[in-house]
Amino acid sequence: MLKCMNAVILLLVTIVIATKVFTCDIPPGMWCTSQDILQNCQVSAQCEAYKQKAVKPVEVAVYMESLCPDSIRFINDQLYPTWQKLQDVFSIQFIPFGKALEMRYNNQWIFKCQHGPDECKGNIIQTCAAFLLKDTNTVVEFINCMMNSTYPPTGGETCARDLNIDFSKIAHCANSSLGNLLEHQMAKMTMLLSPRLNYVPWITLNGEHTVALQQRAEADFMGLICDAYVGNKPEVCATTMTSLSRLRCLRREESENECNLPPSLWCSSHRVAEKCKVTEACAAFLSSYKTAAPLVNLALYYESLCPGCREFIQSQLFPTWQKVGNIVNLTLVPYGNAKQHHDGNRWVFECQHGPTECTGNIIEACAIHHLDRAHKWMPFIYCMESSVSPPDAGEECATQLGIAWQPLSHCANSTEGNHLEHEAGLATEALDPPHNFVPWVTLNGKHTDAIQQQAETNLLKLICDTYTGERPIACG
């Protein structure tokens, strides 16, 4: 395969995996509940370390949007009822920004929000309230009231009056440079998330985010807090049962270097299992609990005019996605070996195969963002990359697939497309190890020469071999 190189040095990586055979078919949430179980699962030291951790409140952060229906539902139905009963054992931080975009213009930040300008106003009001109202309980009451109102962006004044809060200070902040700067800080916090936010609400627990944690928070936030708190459990926790049907082990996530999650989430990602030192126990458990098999995370970093990228998409990626796409969590990042710099109010890109490649990259970035789901954008990307000239094929491919071209074209020629491509650049530049050619493939967040070589020669086999659940028929 032809690769688009920016370096010629490749590292040979040899992976040696040592396994120990033992039986552990009890869900992780029960591992520390009895001496027999923790010995059988060989997690005695880990359970003891967890129990000996200094008792401190569970730290919760909610990345949200003021007009997002799911954010509203989570705060009203899960977070607020839990706060009323368990506020002594957890802290809460609100980050109202979500999937918004920002750009610098005339010494201030301009925000473009997913649900329109009013959402931006609501976000800034909530940000100012969290900054000005020093008492956390008052902040929670105010934000819950706003999110429970008929229209959150305009509900602030009424909520403030009902809660005896001086709304004039919040309004002044929201319409001043202070509010603008505070919301920019919310944007920075959101963009620094690892793993990166791809939906809202996005919930972290003690600085962690995994899909299993997210699902548990949305279904049983009170039970999650009860499980996560290390100290003496409040009485209300005695009536909160952990539902095994809510436990999932879906996606590898990045996290910190300490084990900050309760045992019920120790197997929620490979990274968490590693830092909690229970990888072998999790492997034994997952081998007997196939219903919780994780999706395979596959990411492709590429360029729209790179011959090797086009070949990979046509001969490996798209055929494999058609056969086993239901077990793959697919991410495409169209940037590659480009470079970027800021000029005035826009990012300027210099692409390896010229300006038309930059155009193609931005169109595909807009398609991925606007079409949202892989089953919509993957056929579009494949159509473009199979054409004679991908950067010129967008409109024709959209017509063939019944996709509205105007929103994609508008995005590609606006600040939105410019910002999306900047984000693709940041994602590419954050790769570890750094990429030195494209196409560059990561599997469950990892890149090695062995992964790259197998992806290029037999991606279907690589995906099938990686998947831990019941193999699809296409895997043979």
mmCIF file of N, CA and C in Angstrom, residues 190-257:
data_model
loop_
_atom_site.group_PDB
_atom_site.id
_atom_site.type_symbol
_atom_site.label_atom_id
_atom_site.label_comp_id
_atom_site.label_asym_id
_atom_site.label_seq_id
_atom_site.Cartn_x
_atom_site.Cartn_y
_atom_site.Cartn_z
ATOM 1 N N THR A 190 -14.085 21.681 28.263
ATOM 2 C CA THR A 190 -14.746 20.661 27.441
ATOM 3 C C THR A 190 -13.795 20.102 26.394
ATOM 4 N N MET A 191 -13.023 20.966 25.765
ATOM 5 C CA MET A 191 -12.132 20.522 24.695
ATOM 6 C C MET A 191 -10.933 19.743 25.217
ATOM 7 N N LEU A 192 -10.620 19.903 26.498
ATOM 8 C CA LEU A 192 -9.492 19.184 27.087
ATOM 9 C C LEU A 192 -9.876 17.801 27.604
ATOM 10 N N LEU A 193 -11.152 17.441 27.497
ATOM 11 C CA LEU A 193 -11.593 16.140 27.980
ATOM 12 C C LEU A 193 -10.860 15.011 27.261
ATOM 13 N N SER A 194 -10.518 13.978 28.001
ATOM 14 C CA SER A 194 -9.930 12.778 27.420
ATOM 15 C C SER A 194 -10.548 11.576 28.115
ATOM 16 N N PRO A 195 -11.344 10.770 27.384
ATOM 17 C CA PRO A 195 -11.666 10.863 25.963
ATOM 18 C C PRO A 195 -12.500 12.098 25.646
ATOM 19 N N ARG A 196 -12.507 12.490 24.373
ATOM 20 C CA ARG A 196 -13.199 13.697 23.955
ATOM 21 C C ARG A 196 -14.710 13.491 23.991
ATOM 22 N N LEU A 197 -15.410 14.558 24.353
ATOM 23 C CA LEU A 197 -16.871 14.537 24.400
ATOM 24 C C LEU A 197 -17.438 14.319 23.009
ATOM 25 N N ASN A 198 -18.398 13.392 22.870
ATOM 26 C CA ASN A 198 -19.079 13.235 21.578
ATOM 27 C C ASN A 198 -20.594 13.218 21.726
ATOM 28 N N TYR A 199 -21.104 13.493 22.923
ATOM 29 C CA TYR A 199 -22.533 13.697 23.139
ATOM 30 C C TYR A 199 -22.705 14.368 24.499
ATOM 31 N N VAL A 200 -23.904 14.868 24.755
ATOM 32 C CA VAL A 200 -24.198 15.462 26.063
ATOM 33 C C VAL A 200 -25.540 14.923 26.547
ATOM 34 N N PRO A 201 -25.721 14.838 27.888
ATOM 35 C CA PRO A 201 -24.731 15.208 28.895
ATOM 36 C C PRO A 201 -23.566 14.222 28.918
ATOM 37 N N TRP A 202 -22.395 14.734 29.260
ATOM 38 C CA TRP A 202 -21.174 13.924 29.377
ATOM 39 C C TRP A 202 -20.773 13.973 30.846
ATOM 40 N N ILE A 203 -20.733 12.833 31.487
ATOM 41 C CA ILE A 203 -20.589 12.785 32.942
ATOM 42 C C ILE A 203 -19.249 12.161 33.315
ATOM 43 N N THR A 204 -18.533 12.808 34.221
ATOM 44 C CA THR A 204 -17.295 12.225 34.748
ATOM 45 C C THR A 204 -17.461 12.003 36.247
ATOM 46 N N LEU A 205 -16.817 10.965 36.742
ATOM 47 C CA LEU A 205 -16.856 10.596 38.157
ATOM 48 C C LEU A 205 -15.421 10.487 38.640
ATOM 49 N N ASN A 206 -15.042 11.335 39.578
ATOM 50 C CA ASN A 206 -13.648 11.401 40.035
ATOM 51 C C ASN A 206 -12.694 11.550 38.856
ATOM 52 N N GLY A 207 -13.085 12.350 37.893
ATOM 53 C CA GLY A 207 -12.257 12.621 36.727
ATOM 54 C C GLY A 207 -12.303 11.567 35.649
ATOM 55 N N GLU A 208 -13.125 10.534 35.815
ATOM 56 C CA GLU A 208 -13.184 9.413 34.870
ATOM 57 C C GLU A 208 -14.435 9.505 33.998
ATOM 58 N N HIS A 209 -14.325 9.019 32.763
ATOM 59 C CA HIS A 209 -15.512 8.791 31.936
ATOM 60 C C HIS A 209 -15.350 7.475 31.200
ATOM 61 N N THR A 210 -16.331 6.603 31.356
ATOM 62 C CA THR A 210 -16.426 5.407 30.534
ATOM 63 C C THR A 210 -17.873 5.279 30.089
ATOM 64 N N VAL A 211 -18.101 4.488 29.056
ATOM 65 C CA VAL A 211 -19.469 4.295 28.583
ATOM 66 C C VAL A 211 -20.320 3.632 29.663
ATOM 67 N N ALA A 212 -19.731 2.659 30.379
ATOM 68 C CA ALA A 212 -20.481 1.993 31.443
ATOM 69 C C ALA A 212 -20.883 2.985 32.531
ATOM 70 N N LEU A 213 -19.961 3.867 32.900
ATOM 71 C CA LEU A 213 -20.270 4.889 33.900
ATOM 72 C C LEU A 213 -21.400 5.788 33.404
ATOM 73 N N GLN A 214 -21.316 6.215 32.151
ATOM 74 C CA GLN A 214 -22.339 7.094 31.577
ATOM 75 C C GLN A 214 -23.712 6.425 31.608
ATOM 76 N N GLN A 215 -23.761 5.182 31.172
ATOM 77 C CA GLN A 215 -25.036 4.481 31.148
ATOM 78 C C GLN A 215 -25.608 4.304 32.547
ATOM 79 N N ARG A 216 -24.751 4.001 33.501
ATOM 80 C CA ARG A 216 -25.214 3.835 34.875
ATOM 81 C C ARG A 216 -25.712 5.166 35.426
ATOM 82 N N ALA A 217 -24.993 6.249 35.135
ATOM 83 C CA ALA A 217 -25.396 7.568 35.632
ATOM 84 C C ALA A 217 -26.770 7.959 35.096
ATOM 85 N N GLU A 218 -27.021 7.691 33.817
ATOM 86 C CA GLU A 218 -28.286 8.081 33.206
ATOM 87 C C GLU A 218 -29.442 7.211 33.683
ATOM 88 N N ALA A 219 -29.150 5.967 34.105
ATOM 89 C CA ALA A 219 -30.206 5.045 34.521
ATOM 90 C C ALA A 219 -30.385 4.997 36.034
ATOM 91 N N ASP A 220 -29.296 5.165 36.785
ATOM 92 C CA ASP A 220 -29.336 4.987 38.241
ATOM 93 C C ASP A 220 -28.221 5.797 38.883
ATOM 94 N N PHE A 221 -28.327 7.112 38.803
ATOM 95 C CA PHE A 221 -27.265 7.979 39.298
ATOM 96 C C PHE A 221 -27.104 7.831 40.817
ATOM 97 N N MET A 222 -28.215 7.674 41.533
ATOM 98 C CA MET A 222 -28.138 7.516 42.983
ATOM 99 C C MET A 222 -27.366 6.251 43.351
ATOM 100 N N GLY A 223 -27.656 5.161 42.644
ATOM 101 C CA GLY A 223 -26.934 3.921 42.906
ATOM 102 C C GLY A 223 -25.460 4.043 42.595
ATOM 103 N N LEU A 224 -25.128 4.792 41.536
ATOM 104 C CA LEU A 224 -23.729 5.002 41.174
ATOM 105 C C LEU A 224 -22.991 5.758 42.270
ATOM 106 N N ILE A 225 -23.601 6.817 42.789
ATOM 107 C CA ILE A 225 -22.967 7.590 43.860
ATOM 108 C C ILE A 225 -22.807 6.735 45.110
ATOM 109 N N CYS A 226 -23.815 5.945 45.424
ATOM 110 C CA CYS A 226 -23.722 5.058 46.596
ATOM 111 C C CYS A 226 -22.565 4.073 46.442
ATOM 112 N N ASP A 227 -22.417 3.509 45.246
ATOM 113 C CA ASP A 227 -21.325 2.566 45.000
ATOM 114 C C ASP A 227 -19.967 3.252 45.084
ATOM 115 N N ALA A 228 -19.894 4.482 44.578
ATOM 116 C CA ALA A 228 -18.604 5.161 44.470
ATOM 117 C C ALA A 228 -18.120 5.728 45.805
ATOM 118 N N TYR A 229 -19.029 6.026 46.711
ATOM 119 C CA TYR A 229 -18.626 6.611 47.992
ATOM 120 C C TYR A 229 -17.995 5.540 48.878
ATOM 121 N N VAL A 230 -16.788 5.816 49.380
ATOM 122 C CA VAL A 230 -16.010 4.821 50.118
ATOM 123 C C VAL A 230 -16.383 4.771 51.598
ATOM 124 N N GLY A 231 -16.928 5.884 52.125
ATOM 125 C CA GLY A 231 -17.216 5.939 53.549
ATOM 126 C C GLY A 231 -18.466 5.174 53.938
ATOM 127 N N ASN A 232 -18.926 5.402 55.165
ATOM 128 C CA ASN A 232 -20.158 4.767 55.626
ATOM 129 C C ASN A 232 -21.323 5.221 54.760
ATOM 130 N N LYS A 233 -22.046 4.269 54.214
ATOM 131 C CA LYS A 233 -23.105 4.593 53.268
ATOM 132 C C LYS A 233 -24.291 5.247 53.992
ATOM 133 N N PRO A 234 -24.840 6.320 53.416
ATOM 134 C CA PRO A 234 -26.071 6.887 53.959
ATOM 135 C C PRO A 234 -27.196 5.851 53.915
ATOM 136 N N GLU A 235 -28.204 6.021 54.767
ATOM 137 C CA GLU A 235 -29.279 5.040 54.853
ATOM 138 C C GLU A 235 -29.986 4.842 53.519
ATOM 139 N N VAL A 236 -30.117 5.925 52.738
ATOM 140 C CA VAL A 236 -30.837 5.809 51.471
ATOM 141 C C VAL A 236 -30.163 4.823 50.531
ATOM 142 N N CYS A 237 -28.857 4.629 50.704
ATOM 143 C CA CYS A 237 -28.124 3.706 49.829
ATOM 144 C C CYS A 237 -28.539 2.257 50.062
ATOM 145 N N ALA A 238 -29.057 1.971 51.239
ATOM 146 C CA ALA A 238 -29.453 0.595 51.539
ATOM 147 C C ALA A 238 -30.611 0.141 50.674
ATOM 148 N N THR A 239 -31.393 1.117 50.162
ATOM 149 C CA THR A 239 -32.544 0.766 49.336
ATOM 150 C C THR A 239 -32.249 0.872 47.858
ATOM 151 N N THR A 240 -31.009 1.239 47.522
ATOM 152 C CA THR A 240 -30.622 1.392 46.118
ATOM 153 C C THR A 240 -29.864 0.158 45.681
ATOM 154 N N MET A 241 -30.435 -0.615 44.797
ATOM 155 C CA MET A 241 -29.837 -1.863 44.350
ATOM 156 C C MET A 241 -29.079 -1.652 43.049
ATOM 157 N N THR A 242 -27.921 -2.292 42.958
ATOM 158 C CA THR A 242 -27.169 -2.274 41.705
ATOM 159 C C THR A 242 -27.770 -3.286 40.746
ATOM 160 N N SER A 243 -28.215 -2.824 39.588
ATOM 161 C CA SER A 243 -28.814 -3.717 38.600
ATOM 162 C C SER A 243 -27.754 -4.210 37.642
ATOM 163 N N LEU A 244 -27.544 -5.532 37.611
ATOM 164 C CA LEU A 244 -26.511 -6.078 36.727
ATOM 165 C C LEU A 244 -26.817 -5.794 35.270
ATOM 166 N N SER A 245 -28.106 -5.635 34.967
ATOM 167 C CA SER A 245 -28.459 -5.374 33.575
ATOM 168 C C SER A 245 -27.982 -4.014 33.125
ATOM 169 N N ARG A 246 -27.597 -3.137 34.109
ATOM 170 C CA ARG A 246 -27.118 -1.809 33.726
ATOM 171 C C ARG A 246 -25.616 -1.776 33.560
ATOM 172 N N LEU A 247 -24.942 -2.852 33.939
ATOM 173 C CA LEU A 247 -23.492 -2.869 33.829
ATOM 174 C C LEU A 247 -23.097 -3.238 32.415
ATOM 175 N N ARG A 248 -22.267 -2.443 31.808
ATOM 176 C CA ARG A 248 -21.800 -2.720 30.460
ATOM 177 C C ARG A 248 -20.289 -2.550 30.434
ATOM 178 N N CYS A 249 -19.644 -3.218 29.514
ATOM 179 C CA CYS A 249 -18.205 -3.056 29.336
ATOM 180 C C CYS A 249 -18.017 -2.811 27.859
ATOM 181 N N LEU A 250 -18.092 -1.537 27.462
ATOM 182 C CA LEU A 250 -18.231 -1.255 26.047
ATOM 183 C C LEU A 250 -16.998 -0.685 25.379
ATOM 184 N N ARG A 251 -16.440 0.362 25.907
ATOM 185 C CA ARG A 251 -15.470 1.105 25.118
ATOM 186 C C ARG A 251 -14.245 1.437 25.929
ATOM 187 N N ARG A 252 -13.076 1.299 25.321
ATOM 188 C CA ARG A 252 -11.838 1.671 26.007
ATOM 189 C C ARG A 252 -11.802 3.180 26.153
ATOM 190 N N GLU A 253 -11.497 3.673 27.348
ATOM 191 C CA GLU A 253 -11.421 5.098 27.601
ATOM 192 C C GLU A 253 -10.084 5.438 28.238
ATOM 193 N N GLU A 254 -9.665 6.678 28.065
ATOM 194 C CA GLU A 254 -8.450 7.154 28.734
ATOM 195 C C GLU A 254 -8.811 7.614 30.141
ATOM 196 N N SER A 255 -7.915 7.525 31.075
ATOM 197 C CA SER A 255 -8.177 7.924 32.441
ATOM 198 C C SER A 255 -6.878 8.258 33.150
ATOM 199 N N GLU A 256 -7.002 8.611 34.435
ATOM 200 C CA GLU A 256 -5.835 9.005 35.208
ATOM 201 C C GLU A 256 -5.099 7.775 35.732
ATOM 202 N N ASN A 257 -4.158 7.982 36.636
ATOM 203 C CA ASN A 257 -3.296 6.887 37.080
ATOM 204 C C ASN A 257 -3.732 6.259 38.397
#
